[in-house]
JSON list of C-alpha atoms in Angstrom, two decimals:
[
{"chain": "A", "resi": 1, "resn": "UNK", "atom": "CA", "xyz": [-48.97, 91.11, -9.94]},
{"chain": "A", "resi": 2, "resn": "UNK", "atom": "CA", "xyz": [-49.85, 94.73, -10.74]},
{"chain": "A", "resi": 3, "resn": "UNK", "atom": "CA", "xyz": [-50.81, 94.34, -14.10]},
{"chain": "A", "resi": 4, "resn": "UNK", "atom": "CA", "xyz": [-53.06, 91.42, -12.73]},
{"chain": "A", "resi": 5, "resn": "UNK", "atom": "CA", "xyz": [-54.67, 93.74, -10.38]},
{"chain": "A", "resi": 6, "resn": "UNK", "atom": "CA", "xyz": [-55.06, 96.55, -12.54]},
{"chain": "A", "resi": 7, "resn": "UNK", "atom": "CA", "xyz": [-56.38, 93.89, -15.13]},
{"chain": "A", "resi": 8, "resn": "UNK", "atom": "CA", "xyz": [-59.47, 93.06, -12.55]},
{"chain": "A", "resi": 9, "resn": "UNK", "atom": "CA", "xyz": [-60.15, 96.21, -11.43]},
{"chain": "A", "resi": 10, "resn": "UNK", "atom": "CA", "xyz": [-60.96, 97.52, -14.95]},
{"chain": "A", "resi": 11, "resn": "UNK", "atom": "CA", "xyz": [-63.16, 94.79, -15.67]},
{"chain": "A", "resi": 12, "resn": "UNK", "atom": "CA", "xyz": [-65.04, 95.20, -12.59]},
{"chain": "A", "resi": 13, "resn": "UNK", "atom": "CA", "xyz": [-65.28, 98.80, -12.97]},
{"chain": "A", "resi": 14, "resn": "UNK", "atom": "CA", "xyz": [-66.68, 98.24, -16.24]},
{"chain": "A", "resi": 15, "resn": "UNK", "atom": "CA", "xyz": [-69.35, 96.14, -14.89]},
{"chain": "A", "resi": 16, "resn": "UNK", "atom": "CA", "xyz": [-70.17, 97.86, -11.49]},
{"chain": "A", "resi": 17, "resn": "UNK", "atom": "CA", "xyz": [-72.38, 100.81, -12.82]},
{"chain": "A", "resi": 18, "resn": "UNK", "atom": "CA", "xyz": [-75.86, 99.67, -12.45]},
{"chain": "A", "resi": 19, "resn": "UNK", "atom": "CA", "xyz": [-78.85, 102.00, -14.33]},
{"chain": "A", "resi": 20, "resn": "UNK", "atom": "CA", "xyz": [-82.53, 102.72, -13.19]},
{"chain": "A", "resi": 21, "resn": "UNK", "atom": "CA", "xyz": [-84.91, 102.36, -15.35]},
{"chain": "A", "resi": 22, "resn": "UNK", "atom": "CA", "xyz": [-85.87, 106.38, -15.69]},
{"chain": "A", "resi": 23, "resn": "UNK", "atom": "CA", "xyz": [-82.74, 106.96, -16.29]},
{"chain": "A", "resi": 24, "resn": "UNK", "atom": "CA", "xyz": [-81.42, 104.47, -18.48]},
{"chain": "A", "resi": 25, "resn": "UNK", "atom": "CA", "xyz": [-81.57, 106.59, -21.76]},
{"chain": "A", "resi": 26, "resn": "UNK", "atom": "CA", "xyz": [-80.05, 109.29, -20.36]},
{"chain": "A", "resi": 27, "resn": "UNK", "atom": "CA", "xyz": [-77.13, 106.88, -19.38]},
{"chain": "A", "resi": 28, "resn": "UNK", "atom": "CA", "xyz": [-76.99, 105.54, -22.80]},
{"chain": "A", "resi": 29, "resn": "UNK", "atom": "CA", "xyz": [-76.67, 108.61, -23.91]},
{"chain": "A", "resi": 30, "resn": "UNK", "atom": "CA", "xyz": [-73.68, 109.56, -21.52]},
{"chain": "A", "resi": 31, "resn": "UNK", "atom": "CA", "xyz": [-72.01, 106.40, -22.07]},
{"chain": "A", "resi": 32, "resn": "UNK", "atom": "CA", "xyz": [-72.15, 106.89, -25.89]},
{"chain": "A", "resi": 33, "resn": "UNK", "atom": "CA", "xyz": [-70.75, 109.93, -25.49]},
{"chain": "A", "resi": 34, "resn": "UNK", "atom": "CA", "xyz": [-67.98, 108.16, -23.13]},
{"chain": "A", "resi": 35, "resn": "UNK", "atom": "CA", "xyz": [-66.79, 106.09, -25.93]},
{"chain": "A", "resi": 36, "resn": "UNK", "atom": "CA", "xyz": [-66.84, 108.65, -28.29]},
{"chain": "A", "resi": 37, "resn": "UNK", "atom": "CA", "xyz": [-64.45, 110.73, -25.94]},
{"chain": "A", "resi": 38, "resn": "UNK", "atom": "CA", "xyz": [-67.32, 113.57, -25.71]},
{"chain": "A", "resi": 39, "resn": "UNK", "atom": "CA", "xyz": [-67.05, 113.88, -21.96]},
{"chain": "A", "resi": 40, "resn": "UNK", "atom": "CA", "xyz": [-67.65, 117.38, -21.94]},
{"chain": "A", "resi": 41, "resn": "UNK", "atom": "CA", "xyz": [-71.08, 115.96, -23.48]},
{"chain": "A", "resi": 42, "resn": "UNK", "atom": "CA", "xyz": [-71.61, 113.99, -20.82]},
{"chain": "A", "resi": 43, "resn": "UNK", "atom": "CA", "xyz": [-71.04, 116.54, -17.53]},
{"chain": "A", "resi": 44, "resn": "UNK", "atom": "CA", "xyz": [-73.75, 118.85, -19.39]},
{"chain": "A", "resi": 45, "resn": "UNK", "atom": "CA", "xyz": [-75.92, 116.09, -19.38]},
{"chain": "A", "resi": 46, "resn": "UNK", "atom": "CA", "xyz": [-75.56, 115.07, -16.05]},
{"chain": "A", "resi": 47, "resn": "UNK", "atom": "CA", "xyz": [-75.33, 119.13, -14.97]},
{"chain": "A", "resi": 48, "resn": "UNK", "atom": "CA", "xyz": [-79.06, 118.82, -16.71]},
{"chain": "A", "resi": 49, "resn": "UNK", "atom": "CA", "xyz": [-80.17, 116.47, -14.04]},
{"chain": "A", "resi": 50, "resn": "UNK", "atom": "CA", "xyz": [-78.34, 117.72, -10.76]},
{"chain": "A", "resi": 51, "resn": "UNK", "atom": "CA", "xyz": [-79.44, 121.09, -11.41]},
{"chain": "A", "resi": 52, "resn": "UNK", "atom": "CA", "xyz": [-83.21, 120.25, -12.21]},
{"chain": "A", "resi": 53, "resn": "UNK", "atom": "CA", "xyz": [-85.70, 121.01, -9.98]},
{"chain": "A", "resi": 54, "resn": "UNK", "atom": "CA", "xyz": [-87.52, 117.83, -10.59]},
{"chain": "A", "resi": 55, "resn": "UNK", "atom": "CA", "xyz": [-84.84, 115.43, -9.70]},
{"chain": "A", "resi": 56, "resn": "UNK", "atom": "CA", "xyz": [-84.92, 113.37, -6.72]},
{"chain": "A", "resi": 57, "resn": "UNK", "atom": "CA", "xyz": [-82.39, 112.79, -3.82]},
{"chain": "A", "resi": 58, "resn": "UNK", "atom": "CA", "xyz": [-81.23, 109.65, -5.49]},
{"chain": "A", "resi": 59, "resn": "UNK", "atom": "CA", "xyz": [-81.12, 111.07, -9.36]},
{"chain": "A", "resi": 60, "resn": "UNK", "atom": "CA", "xyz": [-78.68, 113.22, -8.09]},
{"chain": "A", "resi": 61, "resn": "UNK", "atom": "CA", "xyz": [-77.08, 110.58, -5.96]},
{"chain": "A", "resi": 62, "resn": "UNK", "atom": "CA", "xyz": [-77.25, 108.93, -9.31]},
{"chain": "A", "resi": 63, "resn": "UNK", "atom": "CA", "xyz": [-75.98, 112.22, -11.15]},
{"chain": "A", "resi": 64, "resn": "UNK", "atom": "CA", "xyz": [-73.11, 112.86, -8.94]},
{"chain": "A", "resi": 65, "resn": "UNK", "atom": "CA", "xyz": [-72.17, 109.31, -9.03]},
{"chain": "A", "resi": 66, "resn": "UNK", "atom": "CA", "xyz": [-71.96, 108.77, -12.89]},
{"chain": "A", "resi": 67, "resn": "UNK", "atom": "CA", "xyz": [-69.87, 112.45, -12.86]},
{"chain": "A", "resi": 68, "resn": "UNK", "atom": "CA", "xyz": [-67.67, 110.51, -10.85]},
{"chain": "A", "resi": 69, "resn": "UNK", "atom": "CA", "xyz": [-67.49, 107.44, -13.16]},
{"chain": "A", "resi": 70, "resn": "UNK", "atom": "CA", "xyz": [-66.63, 109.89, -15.88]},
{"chain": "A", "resi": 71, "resn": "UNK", "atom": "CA", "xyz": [-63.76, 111.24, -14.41]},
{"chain": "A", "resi": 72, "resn": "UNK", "atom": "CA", "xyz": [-62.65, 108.20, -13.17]},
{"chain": "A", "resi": 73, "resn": "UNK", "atom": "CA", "xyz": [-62.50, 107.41, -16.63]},
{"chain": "A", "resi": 74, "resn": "UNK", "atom": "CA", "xyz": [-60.53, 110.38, -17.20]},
{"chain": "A", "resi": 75, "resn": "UNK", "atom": "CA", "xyz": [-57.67, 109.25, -14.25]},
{"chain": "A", "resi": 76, "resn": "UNK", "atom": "CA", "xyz": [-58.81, 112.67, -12.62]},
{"chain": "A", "resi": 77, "resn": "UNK", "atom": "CA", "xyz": [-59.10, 110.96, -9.55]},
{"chain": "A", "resi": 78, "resn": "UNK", "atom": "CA", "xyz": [-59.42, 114.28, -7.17]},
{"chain": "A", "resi": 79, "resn": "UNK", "atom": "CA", "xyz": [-62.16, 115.63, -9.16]},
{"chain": "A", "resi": 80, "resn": "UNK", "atom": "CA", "xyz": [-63.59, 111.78, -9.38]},
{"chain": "A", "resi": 81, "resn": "UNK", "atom": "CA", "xyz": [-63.04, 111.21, -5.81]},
{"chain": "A", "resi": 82, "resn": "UNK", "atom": "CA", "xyz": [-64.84, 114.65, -4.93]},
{"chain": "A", "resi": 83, "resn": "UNK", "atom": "CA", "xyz": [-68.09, 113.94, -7.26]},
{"chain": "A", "resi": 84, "resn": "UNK", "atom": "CA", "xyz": [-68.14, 110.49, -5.29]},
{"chain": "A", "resi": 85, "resn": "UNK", "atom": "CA", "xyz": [-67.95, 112.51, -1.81]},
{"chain": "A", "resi": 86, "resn": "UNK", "atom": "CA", "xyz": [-70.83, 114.51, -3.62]},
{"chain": "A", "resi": 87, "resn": "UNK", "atom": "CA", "xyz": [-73.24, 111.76, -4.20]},
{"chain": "A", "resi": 88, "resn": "UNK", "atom": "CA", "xyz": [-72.72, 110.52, -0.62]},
{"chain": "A", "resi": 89, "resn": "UNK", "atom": "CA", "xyz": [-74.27, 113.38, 0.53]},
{"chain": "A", "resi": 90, "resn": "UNK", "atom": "CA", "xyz": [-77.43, 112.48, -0.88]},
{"chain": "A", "resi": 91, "resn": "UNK", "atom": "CA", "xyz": [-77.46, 108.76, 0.30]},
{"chain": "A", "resi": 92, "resn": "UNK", "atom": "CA", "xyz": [-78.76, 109.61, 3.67]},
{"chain": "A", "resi": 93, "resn": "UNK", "atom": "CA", "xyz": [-81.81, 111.23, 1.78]},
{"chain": "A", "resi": 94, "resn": "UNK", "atom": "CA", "xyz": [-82.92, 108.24, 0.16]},
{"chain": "A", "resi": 95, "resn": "UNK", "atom": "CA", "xyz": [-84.83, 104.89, 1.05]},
{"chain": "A", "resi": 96, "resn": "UNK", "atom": "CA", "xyz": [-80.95, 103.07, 0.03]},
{"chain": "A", "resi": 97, "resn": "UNK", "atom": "CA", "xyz": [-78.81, 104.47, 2.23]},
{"chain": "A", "resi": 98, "resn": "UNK", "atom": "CA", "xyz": [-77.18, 101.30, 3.76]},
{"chain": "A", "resi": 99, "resn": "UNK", "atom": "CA", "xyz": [-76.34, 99.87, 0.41]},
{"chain": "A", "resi": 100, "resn": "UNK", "atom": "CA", "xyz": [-75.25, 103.59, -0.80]},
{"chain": "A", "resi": 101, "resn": "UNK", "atom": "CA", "xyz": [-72.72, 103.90, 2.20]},
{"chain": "A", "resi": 102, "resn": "UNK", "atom": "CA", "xyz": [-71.11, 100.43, 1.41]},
{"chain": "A", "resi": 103, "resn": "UNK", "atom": "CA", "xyz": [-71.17, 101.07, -2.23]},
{"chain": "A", "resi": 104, "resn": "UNK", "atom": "CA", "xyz": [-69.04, 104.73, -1.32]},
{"chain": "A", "resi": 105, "resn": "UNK", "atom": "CA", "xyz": [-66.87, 102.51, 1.11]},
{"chain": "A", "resi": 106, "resn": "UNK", "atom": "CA", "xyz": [-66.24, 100.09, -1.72]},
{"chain": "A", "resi": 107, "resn": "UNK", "atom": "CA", "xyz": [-65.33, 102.87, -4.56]},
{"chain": "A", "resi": 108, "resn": "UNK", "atom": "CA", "xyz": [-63.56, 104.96, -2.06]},
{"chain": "A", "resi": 109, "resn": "UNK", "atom": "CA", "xyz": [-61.05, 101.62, -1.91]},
{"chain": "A", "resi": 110, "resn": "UNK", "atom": "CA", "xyz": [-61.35, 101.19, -5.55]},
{"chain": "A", "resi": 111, "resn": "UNK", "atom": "CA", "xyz": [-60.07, 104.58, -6.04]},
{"chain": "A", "resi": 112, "resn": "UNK", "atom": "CA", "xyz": [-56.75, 103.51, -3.90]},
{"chain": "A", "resi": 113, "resn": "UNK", "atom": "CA", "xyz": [-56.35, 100.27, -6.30]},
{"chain": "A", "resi": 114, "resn": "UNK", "atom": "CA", "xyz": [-56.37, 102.40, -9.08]},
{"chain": "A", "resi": 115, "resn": "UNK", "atom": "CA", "xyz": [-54.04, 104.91, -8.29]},
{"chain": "A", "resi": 116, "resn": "UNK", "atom": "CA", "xyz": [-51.73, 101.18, -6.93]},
{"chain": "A", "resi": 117, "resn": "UNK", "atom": "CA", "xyz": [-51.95, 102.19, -3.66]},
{"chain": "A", "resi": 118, "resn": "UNK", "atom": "CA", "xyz": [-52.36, 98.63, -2.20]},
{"chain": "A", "resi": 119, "resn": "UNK", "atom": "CA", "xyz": [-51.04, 99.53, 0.79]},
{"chain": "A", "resi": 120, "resn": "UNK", "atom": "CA", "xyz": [-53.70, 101.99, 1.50]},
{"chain": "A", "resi": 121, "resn": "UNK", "atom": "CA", "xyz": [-56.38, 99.08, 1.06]},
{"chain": "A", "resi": 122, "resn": "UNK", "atom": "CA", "xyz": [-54.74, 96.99, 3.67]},
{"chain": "A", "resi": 123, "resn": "UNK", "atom": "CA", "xyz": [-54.81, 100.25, 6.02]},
{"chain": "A", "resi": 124, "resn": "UNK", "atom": "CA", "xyz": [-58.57, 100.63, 5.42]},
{"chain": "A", "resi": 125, "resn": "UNK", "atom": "CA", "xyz": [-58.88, 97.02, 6.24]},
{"chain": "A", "resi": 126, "resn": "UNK", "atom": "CA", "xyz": [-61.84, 97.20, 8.64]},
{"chain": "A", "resi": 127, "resn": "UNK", "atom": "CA", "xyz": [-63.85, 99.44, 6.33]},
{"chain": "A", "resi": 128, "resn": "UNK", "atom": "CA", "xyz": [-64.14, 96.14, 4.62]},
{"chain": "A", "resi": 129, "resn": "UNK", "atom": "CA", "xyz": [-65.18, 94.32, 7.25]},
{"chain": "A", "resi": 130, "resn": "UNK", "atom": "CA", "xyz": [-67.89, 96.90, 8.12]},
{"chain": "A", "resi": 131, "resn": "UNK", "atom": "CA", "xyz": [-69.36, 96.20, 4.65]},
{"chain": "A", "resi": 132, "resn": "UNK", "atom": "CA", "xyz": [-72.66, 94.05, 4.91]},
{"chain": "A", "resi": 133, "resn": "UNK", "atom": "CA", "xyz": [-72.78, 91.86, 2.13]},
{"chain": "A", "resi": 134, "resn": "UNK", "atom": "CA", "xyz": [-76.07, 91.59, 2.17]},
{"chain": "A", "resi": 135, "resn": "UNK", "atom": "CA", "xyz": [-76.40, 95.23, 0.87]},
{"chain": "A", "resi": 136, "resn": "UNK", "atom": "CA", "xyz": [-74.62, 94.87, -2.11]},
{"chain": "A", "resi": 137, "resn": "UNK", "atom": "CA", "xyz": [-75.18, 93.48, -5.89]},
{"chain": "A", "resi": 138, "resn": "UNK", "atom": "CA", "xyz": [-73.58, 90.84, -7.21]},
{"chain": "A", "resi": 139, "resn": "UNK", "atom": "CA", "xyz": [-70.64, 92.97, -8.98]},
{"chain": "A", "resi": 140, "resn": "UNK", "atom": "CA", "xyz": [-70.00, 95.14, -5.60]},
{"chain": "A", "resi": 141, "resn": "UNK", "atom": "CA", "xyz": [-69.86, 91.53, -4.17]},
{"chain": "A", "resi": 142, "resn": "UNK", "atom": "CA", "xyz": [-67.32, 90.48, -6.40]},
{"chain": "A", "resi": 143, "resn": "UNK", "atom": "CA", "xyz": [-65.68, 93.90, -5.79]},
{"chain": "A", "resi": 144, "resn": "UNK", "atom": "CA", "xyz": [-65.45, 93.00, -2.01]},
{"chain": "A", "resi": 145, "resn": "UNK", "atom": "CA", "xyz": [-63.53, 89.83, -2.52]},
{"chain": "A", "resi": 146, "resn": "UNK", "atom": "CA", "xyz": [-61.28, 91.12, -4.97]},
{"chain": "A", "resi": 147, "resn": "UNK", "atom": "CA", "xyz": [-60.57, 93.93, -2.16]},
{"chain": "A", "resi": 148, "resn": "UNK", "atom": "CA", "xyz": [-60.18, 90.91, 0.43]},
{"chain": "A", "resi": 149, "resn": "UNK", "atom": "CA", "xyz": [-57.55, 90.03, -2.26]},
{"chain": "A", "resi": 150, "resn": "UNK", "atom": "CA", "xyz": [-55.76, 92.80, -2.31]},
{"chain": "A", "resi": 151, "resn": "UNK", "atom": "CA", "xyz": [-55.69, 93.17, 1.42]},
{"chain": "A", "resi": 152, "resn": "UNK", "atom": "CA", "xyz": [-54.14, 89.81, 1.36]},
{"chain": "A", "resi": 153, "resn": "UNK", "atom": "CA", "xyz": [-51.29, 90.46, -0.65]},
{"chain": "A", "resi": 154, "resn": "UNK", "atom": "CA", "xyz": [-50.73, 93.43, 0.88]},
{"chain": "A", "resi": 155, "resn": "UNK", "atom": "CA", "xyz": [-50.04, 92.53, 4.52]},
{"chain": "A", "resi": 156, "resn": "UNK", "atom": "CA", "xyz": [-46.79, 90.53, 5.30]},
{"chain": "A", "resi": 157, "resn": "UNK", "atom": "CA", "xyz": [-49.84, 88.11, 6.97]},
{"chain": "A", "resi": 158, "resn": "UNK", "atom": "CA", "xyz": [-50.99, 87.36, 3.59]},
{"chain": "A", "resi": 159, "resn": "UNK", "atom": "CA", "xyz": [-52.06, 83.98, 2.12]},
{"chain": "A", "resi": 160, "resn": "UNK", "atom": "CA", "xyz": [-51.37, 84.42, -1.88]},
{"chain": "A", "resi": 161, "resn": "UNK", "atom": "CA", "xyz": [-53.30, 80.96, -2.50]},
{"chain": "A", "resi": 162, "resn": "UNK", "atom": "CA", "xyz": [-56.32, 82.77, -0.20]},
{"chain": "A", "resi": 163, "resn": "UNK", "atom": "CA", "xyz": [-55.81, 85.74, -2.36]},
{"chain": "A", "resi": 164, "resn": "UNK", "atom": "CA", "xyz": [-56.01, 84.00, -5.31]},
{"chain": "A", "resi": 165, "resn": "UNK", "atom": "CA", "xyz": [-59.18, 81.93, -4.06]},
{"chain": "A", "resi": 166, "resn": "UNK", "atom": "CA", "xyz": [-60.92, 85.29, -3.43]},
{"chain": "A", "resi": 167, "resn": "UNK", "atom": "CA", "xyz": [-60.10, 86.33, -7.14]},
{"chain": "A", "resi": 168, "resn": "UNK", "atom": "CA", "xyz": [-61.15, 83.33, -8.49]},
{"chain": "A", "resi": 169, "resn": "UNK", "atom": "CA", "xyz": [-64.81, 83.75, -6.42]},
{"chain": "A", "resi": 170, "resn": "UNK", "atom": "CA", "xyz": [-64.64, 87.53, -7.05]},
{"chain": "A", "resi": 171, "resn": "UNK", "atom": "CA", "xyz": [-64.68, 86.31, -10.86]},
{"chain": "A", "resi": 172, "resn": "UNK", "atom": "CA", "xyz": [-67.62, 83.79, -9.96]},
{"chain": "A", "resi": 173, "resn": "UNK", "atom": "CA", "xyz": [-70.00, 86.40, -8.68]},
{"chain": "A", "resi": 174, "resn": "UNK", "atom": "CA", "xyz": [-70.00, 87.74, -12.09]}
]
């Protein structure tokens, strides 16, 4: 069942970084860099657009957020999970704040999943609930239910068929 899990969150994590069109190339670039194991690359890069004068609230909401992806990527999950806290700062200064806040309440969960700490997803149970679906993208919808999932195995309460369901739909959404 772990390797399952682990499994979905991957590929869900490799789908649930949306770009913005202005900063799309710089992203490219980043991601390159990613794949070629040049992370160091990348945090200049995004140093370039937290620290310029010229960036908005949500580039650097944007900035801090793909710092965190890269050390995700890195399984430096402190250092990930602080650039995340980081980024959330700035969602209150921006027109997206709703859908920010859910997305943070999602990754903050993801974080658990990936460090296998399942049981710390069932204990944050009603942050799911709180999520308004409404708010989020089709991948951090699919992200939700797979969370549901996970919350279901989890808790001696839990329906493995109903898990399974809200797998199969998380996979769906995609």
């Amino acid at each position: 069942m772990n390797k399952i899990l682990l499994f979905i969150v991957l590929h869900i994590t490799l789908f649930s970084f949306g770009y913005t069109p202005r900063q799309a190339q710089v992203y490219k670039t980043i991601e390159q860099n990613n794949r070629g194991q040049d992370f160091k690359t990348s945090i200049v890069e995004i140093h370039k657009i937290i620290h310029n004068s010229k960036s908005t609230d949500l580039d650097k909401y944007e900035a801090y957020y793909l710092k965190y992806v890269v050390y995700k990527r890195l399984y430096n999950f402190s250092e990930a999970k602080d650039n995340l806290d980081l980024a959330q700062g700035y969602t209150d200064k921006t027109i997206h704040r709703e859908s920010l806040r859910n997305k943070y309440q999602l990754e903050l969960l993801l974080i658990q999943v990936e460090l296998r700490n399942y049981k710390g997803v069932a204990d944050k149970h009603s942050d799911l609930q709180s999520i308004k679906t409404i708010e989020l993208d089709k991948v951090d919808q699919a992200l939700l239910k797979f969370l549901e999932a996970v919350v279901l195995v989890e808790t001696s309460s839990g329906n493995a068929k109903q898990a399974l369901k809200l797998v199969d739909e998380s996979i769906e959404v995609l």
